[in-house]
CSV table of C-alpha atoms in Angstrom, one decimal:
chain,number,residue,atom,x,y,z
A,1,MET,CA,14.0,-91.6,42.0
A,2,LEU,CA,13.1,-93.4,39.1
A,3,ARG,CA,10.4,-92.6,36.9
A,4,SER,CA,8.6,-93.6,33.4
A,5,PHE,CA,5.8,-91.6,33.3
A,6,ASP,CA,7.6,-88.8,30.9
A,7,HIS,CA,6.2,-90.4,27.7
A,8,ALA,CA,3.0,-92.0,29.2
A,9,GLY,CA,0.7,-89.1,29.1
A,10,TYR,CA,2.0,-87.1,32.0
A,11,TYR,CA,2.6,-84.0,30.4
A,12,GLU,CA,-0.9,-84.1,28.4
A,13,THR,CA,-2.8,-84.3,32.1
A,14,ARG,CA,-0.3,-81.7,33.1
A,15,LEU,CA,-1.3,-79.4,30.1
A,16,ILE,CA,-4.9,-80.1,31.2
A,17,LEU,CA,-4.5,-79.2,34.7
A,18,MET,CA,-2.4,-76.0,33.5
A,19,LEU,CA,-5.5,-75.3,31.8
A,20,VAL,CA,-7.7,-76.0,34.9
A,21,VAL,CA,-5.7,-73.3,37.0
A,22,LEU,CA,-5.3,-70.4,34.4
A,23,GLY,CA,-9.5,-70.6,34.0
A,24,VAL,CA,-9.6,-70.2,37.4
A,25,ALA,CA,-6.9,-67.4,37.8
A,26,GLY,CA,-8.4,-65.9,34.9
A,27,CYS,CA,-11.9,-66.4,36.6
A,28,PHE,CA,-10.5,-64.4,39.6
A,29,ALA,CA,-8.9,-61.4,37.8
A,30,VAL,CA,-12.0,-60.7,35.3
A,31,ARG,CA,-14.8,-61.3,37.9
A,32,LYS,CA,-12.7,-59.9,40.9
A,33,ARG,CA,-9.9,-57.8,39.7
A,34,ASP,CA,-7.9,-60.0,41.7
A,35,PHE,CA,-4.4,-60.6,39.6
A,36,ARG,CA,-2.8,-62.7,42.6
A,37,TYR,CA,-3.5,-66.1,40.7
A,38,LEU,CA,-2.1,-64.9,37.5
A,39,VAL,CA,1.3,-63.9,39.7
A,40,MET,CA,1.7,-66.9,41.5
A,41,PHE,CA,1.3,-69.0,37.9
A,42,ALA,CA,4.2,-67.0,36.9
A,43,SER,CA,6.2,-67.4,40.1
A,44,GLY,CA,5.9,-70.9,40.1
A,45,ALA,CA,6.5,-71.6,36.1
A,46,VAL,CA,9.6,-69.2,36.3
A,47,PHE,CA,11.3,-70.9,39.5
A,48,GLN,CA,10.2,-73.9,37.9
A,49,ALA,CA,11.8,-73.4,34.6
A,50,TRP,CA,15.1,-72.5,36.4
A,51,MET,CA,14.8,-75.5,38.5
A,52,GLU,CA,14.7,-78.0,35.6
A,53,TYR,CA,17.2,-76.2,33.8
A,54,SER,CA,19.5,-76.8,36.7
A,55,LEU,CA,18.9,-80.4,37.1
A,56,GLN,CA,19.1,-80.6,33.2
A,57,ARG,CA,22.3,-78.8,33.1
A,58,SER,CA,23.9,-81.1,35.7
A,59,SER,CA,23.1,-84.0,34.5
A,60,LEU,CA,21.0,-85.0,37.4
A,61,ARG,CA,18.1,-86.1,35.1
A,62,GLY,CA,19.9,-88.8,33.2
A,63,ALA,CA,22.3,-88.3,30.2
A,64,ASN,CA,19.2,-89.0,27.6
A,65,TYR,CA,16.6,-87.5,29.6
A,66,SER,CA,13.6,-86.2,27.3
A,67,LEU,CA,9.9,-85.9,27.6
A,68,SER,CA,7.4,-86.1,24.8
A,69,VAL,CA,3.8,-84.2,24.5
A,70,PHE,CA,1.0,-85.7,21.7
A,71,GLY,CA,3.7,-87.3,20.3
A,72,LEU,CA,6.1,-84.7,20.0
A,73,THR,CA,9.6,-84.8,22.1
A,74,LEU,CA,10.7,-81.1,23.3
A,75,SER,CA,13.8,-79.3,22.6
A,76,PRO,CA,15.6,-78.6,26.1
A,77,LEU,CA,14.7,-75.1,25.9
A,78,LEU,CA,11.0,-75.5,25.2
A,79,ARG,CA,11.1,-78.5,27.7
A,80,GLN,CA,12.2,-76.4,30.5
A,81,ILE,CA,9.9,-73.6,29.9
A,82,PHE,CA,6.9,-76.3,29.2
A,83,GLN,CA,7.7,-78.2,32.4
A,84,GLY,CA,8.1,-74.6,33.9
A,85,CYS,CA,4.2,-73.7,33.3
A,86,VAL,CA,2.7,-76.8,33.4
A,87,GLU,CA,4.2,-78.4,36.2
A,88,GLY,CA,5.4,-75.2,38.4
A,89,GLY,CA,2.6,-72.6,37.4
A,90,THR,CA,-0.1,-75.3,38.5
A,91,LEU,CA,1.4,-76.2,41.5
A,92,SER,CA,2.1,-72.9,42.6
A,93,VAL,CA,-2.0,-71.8,42.2
A,94,MET,CA,-3.1,-75.0,43.8
A,95,ALA,CA,-1.3,-74.4,46.6
A,96,PHE,CA,-1.8,-70.8,46.8
A,97,TRP,CA,-5.7,-71.3,46.2
A,98,PHE,CA,-5.5,-73.4,49.8
A,99,VAL,CA,-3.9,-70.0,51.4
A,100,ASP,CA,-6.6,-68.3,50.0
A,101,LEU,CA,-9.2,-70.8,51.2
A,102,ARG,CA,-8.0,-70.6,54.7
A,103,GLY,CA,-7.3,-67.1,55.0
A,104,ALA,CA,-11.4,-66.0,53.3
A,105,LEU,CA,-13.7,-68.7,53.8
A,106,ASN,CA,-11.7,-71.2,56.4
A,107,GLY,CA,-12.7,-74.2,54.4
A,108,LYS,CA,-16.3,-73.8,53.7
A,109,GLY,CA,-18.3,-72.6,50.6
A,110,PRO,CA,-18.6,-73.5,46.8
A,111,GLU,CA,-15.4,-72.0,46.1
A,112,PHE,CA,-13.5,-74.7,48.5
A,113,ARG,CA,-16.1,-77.5,47.0
A,114,VAL,CA,-14.5,-76.0,43.2
A,115,TYR,CA,-10.8,-76.4,44.8
A,116,LEU,CA,-12.1,-80.1,46.1
A,117,SER,CA,-13.0,-80.8,42.6
A,118,VAL,CA,-9.5,-80.2,41.0
A,119,CYS,CA,-8.2,-81.6,43.6
A,120,ALA,CA,-10.1,-85.3,42.6
A,121,LEU,CA,-9.5,-84.2,39.0
A,122,ILE,CA,-5.8,-84.1,39.8
A,123,VAL,CA,-5.8,-88.1,41.3
A,124,VAL,CA,-8.0,-89.5,38.3
A,125,LEU,CA,-5.4,-87.9,36.1
A,126,ALA,CA,-2.4,-89.2,38.1
A,127,THR,CA,-4.3,-92.8,38.2
A,128,VAL,CA,-4.6,-92.4,34.6
A,129,VAL,CA,-0.7,-91.8,34.2
A,130,GLY,CA,0.2,-94.7,36.2
A,131,TRP,CA,-1.9,-97.0,34.4
A,132,LEU,CA,-0.2,-96.1,31.2
A,133,SER,CA,2.8,-96.2,32.2
A,134,VAL,CA,2.6,-99.9,33.3
A,135,GLY,CA,5.7,-101.7,31.2
A,136,GLN,CA,7.4,-98.3,30.2
A,137,PRO,CA,11.2,-98.3,30.4
A,138,ILE,CA,12.8,-95.9,33.1
A,139,SER,CA,13.1,-92.4,31.5
A,140,SER,CA,14.5,-90.3,34.2
A,141,PRO,CA,17.2,-92.0,36.8
A,142,ARG,CA,17.9,-89.0,39.4
A,143,PRO,CA,20.1,-89.1,42.6
A,144,MET,CA,18.3,-88.2,45.7
A,145,PHE,CA,19.5,-85.6,48.0
A,146,THR,CA,23.0,-84.5,46.7
A,147,THR,CA,25.2,-82.4,48.8
A,148,SER,CA,24.6,-79.4,46.5
A,149,ARG,CA,20.8,-79.9,46.4
A,150,VAL,CA,20.5,-80.2,49.9
A,151,LEU,CA,22.3,-77.2,50.5
A,152,MET,CA,20.4,-75.3,48.2
A,153,ILE,CA,17.0,-76.3,49.1
A,154,GLY,CA,18.2,-75.5,52.8
A,155,ALA,CA,19.1,-71.6,51.9
A,156,TYR,CA,15.6,-71.6,49.9
A,157,ILE,CA,13.8,-72.8,53.1
A,158,LEU,CA,15.8,-70.2,55.5
A,159,GLY,CA,15.5,-67.0,53.0
A,160,SER,CA,11.6,-67.9,52.4
A,161,VAL,CA,11.3,-68.2,56.4
A,162,LEU,CA,13.3,-64.8,57.0
A,163,LEU,CA,11.2,-63.0,54.0
A,164,CYS,CA,7.9,-64.1,55.5
A,165,TRP,CA,8.9,-63.3,59.2
A,166,TRP,CA,10.0,-59.7,57.9
A,167,ARG,CA,6.8,-59.1,56.1
A,168,GLY,CA,4.4,-60.8,58.7
A,169,GLY,CA,3.5,-64.0,56.9
A,170,LEU,CA,5.0,-66.7,58.4
A,171,ARG,CA,1.3,-68.5,58.9
A,172,GLN,CA,0.6,-67.9,55.5
A,173,LEU,CA,4.2,-69.7,54.3
A,174,GLY,CA,2.9,-72.3,56.2
A,175,TYR,CA,-0.5,-72.4,54.7
A,176,PHE,CA,1.5,-72.5,51.5
A,177,TYR,CA,3.4,-75.0,52.2
A,178,LEU,CA,0.5,-77.2,53.6
A,179,GLY,CA,-1.0,-76.6,50.3
A,180,LEU,CA,2.0,-77.7,48.2
A,181,LEU,CA,2.1,-81.0,50.2
A,182,ILE,CA,-1.8,-81.8,49.3
A,183,TYR,CA,-0.9,-81.3,45.9
A,184,ILE,CA,2.3,-83.3,45.9
A,185,VAL,CA,0.4,-86.1,47.5
A,186,LEU,CA,-2.6,-85.9,45.4
A,187,THR,CA,-0.2,-86.1,42.0
A,188,PHE,CA,3.0,-88.2,43.0
A,189,GLU,CA,1.3,-90.7,45.1
A,190,PRO,CA,-0.8,-92.3,42.7
A,191,LEU,CA,2.4,-92.8,40.6
A,192,HIS,CA,4.5,-93.9,43.5
A,193,ALA,CA,1.9,-96.9,44.1
A,194,MET,CA,1.5,-98.0,40.6
A,195,ALA,CA,5.3,-98.0,40.4
A,196,ALA,CA,5.3,-95.0,37.7
A,197,ARG,CA,7.7,-93.1,40.3
A,198,TYR,CA,9.8,-94.9,42.6
A,199,ILE,CA,12.8,-94.9,44.8
A,200,GLY,CA,15.4,-97.5,43.5
A,201,VAL,CA,18.8,-98.5,45.0
A,202,ARG,CA,22.1,-100.4,43.1
A,203,ALA,CA,22.7,-103.9,44.1
A,204,ALA,CA,25.7,-105.9,44.2
A,205,ASP,CA,25.8,-106.7,40.3
A,206,GLY,CA,25.5,-102.7,39.4
A,207,GLN,CA,22.1,-103.4,38.5
A,208,VAL,CA,19.3,-100.7,39.8
A,209,VAL,CA,16.5,-102.2,41.5
A,210,LYS,CA,13.2,-101.1,43.5
A,211,ALA,CA,14.2,-100.7,47.2
A,212,SER,CA,12.0,-102.1,50.1
A,213,PHE,CA,8.7,-101.3,51.0
A,214,PRO,CA,10.0,-99.3,54.4
A,215,LEU,CA,12.6,-97.6,52.6
A,216,GLN,CA,10.3,-96.5,49.6
A,217,ILE,CA,8.0,-94.9,52.3
A,218,MET,CA,10.8,-93.4,54.3
A,219,ILE,CA,12.5,-91.7,51.2
A,220,MET,CA,9.5,-91.0,49.4
A,221,SER,CA,8.1,-89.1,52.5
A,222,LEU,CA,11.3,-87.2,52.5
A,223,SER,CA,11.4,-86.2,49.3
A,224,HIS,CA,7.8,-84.8,49.4
A,225,VAL,CA,8.6,-82.8,52.7
A,226,TRP,CA,12.1,-81.4,52.1
A,227,GLU,CA,13.0,-81.6,48.2
A,228,VAL,CA,9.6,-81.2,47.0
A,229,ALA,CA,7.6,-78.6,49.0
A,230,GLY,CA,10.2,-77.4,51.3
A,231,GLY,CA,12.4,-76.8,47.9
A,232,LYS,CA,9.2,-74.7,46.2
A,233,ILE,CA,8.4,-72.5,49.1
A,234,HIS,CA,10.2,-69.8,47.7
A,235,TYR,CA,7.5,-69.4,44.9
A,236,PHE,CA,5.3,-67.9,47.2
A,237,ALA,CA,7.8,-66.0,49.6
A,238,ILE,CA,9.2,-64.1,47.1
A,239,PRO,CA,6.0,-62.3,45.5
A,240,PHE,CA,4.6,-61.9,49.3
A,241,ALA,CA,7.8,-60.3,50.5
A,242,VAL,CA,8.0,-58.1,47.3
A,243,GLY,CA,4.2,-56.7,47.9
A,244,LEU,CA,2.7,-58.3,45.1
A,245,LEU,CA,0.4,-60.4,47.3
A,246,ARG,CA,-2.2,-59.3,49.3
A,247,LEU,CA,-3.8,-62.1,51.2
A,248,ARG,CA,-7.3,-62.2,52.7
A,249,GLY,CA,-7.7,-63.2,56.4
A,250,GLY,CA,-5.2,-60.9,58.3
A,251,SER,CA,-1.9,-61.2,57.2
A,252,HIS,CA,0.2,-58.0,56.7
A,253,GLY,CA,-1.5,-56.0,54.3
A,254,SER,CA,-4.4,-58.2,53.8
A,255,ASN,CA,-7.5,-56.6,55.2
A,256,GLU,CA,-7.5,-54.0,52.8
A,257,GLY,CA,-8.5,-55.5,49.4
A,258,ILE,CA,-7.0,-58.0,47.3
A,259,PRO,CA,-5.9,-56.6,43.6
A,260,LEU,CA,-2.5,-55.9,43.0
A,261,PRO,CA,-1.3,-52.4,44.2
A,262,GLY,CA,-2.0,-50.2,41.5
A,263,LEU,CA,-4.3,-52.1,39.4
């Protein structure tokens, strides 16, 4: 996976989206005493920060990987915390929002229209980043589907399925997975289309070049389905399994109240 957006406004737009989803989470917390969205933000932030630490510790991001925000290059620790919040926290809340909408409103009402408006904003910001990335050098070359990553993601998926099966939330886990896919496609496909994030292969002379169009589609689809969405379903499964989430619409513990237990 090659990308050139790390210094082309991507993280500034992620910061904007983070503030938007924190506003959504804050509205639920203040107006409805519903703290589940804040729980999901914290879950996504912690697990994403750990994932970035693992990738960077294993040098899978590339030896000279860095990112900048408003011209400031972040240290490794700040980078992991920042990526955890602006990427993991945002992704987790957006996917959970989809779960909640399916359970409570079945895709109808003003709350669903707000969700669609945020989705449209994601596409607009991703398109802006893709445009700003034109001509930028590669900032993160990462090998795809290493053995250790494949096994780790498989363990995350199996563990998440077992936890949600035990707690009676397999359907909600499926909706969370679908919500992840929606967010991932809206975020990354504009970047892929504009060559700010794409699949590369090593040519005979040792240089990395853009893969053929069919291979791009196949590998990027596998990445979305297995690596990105599949590797993040535990963001929902773990807080759900330990009782931090009560879901609207008929899952275990969901028919009585939305606030967190004890709050």
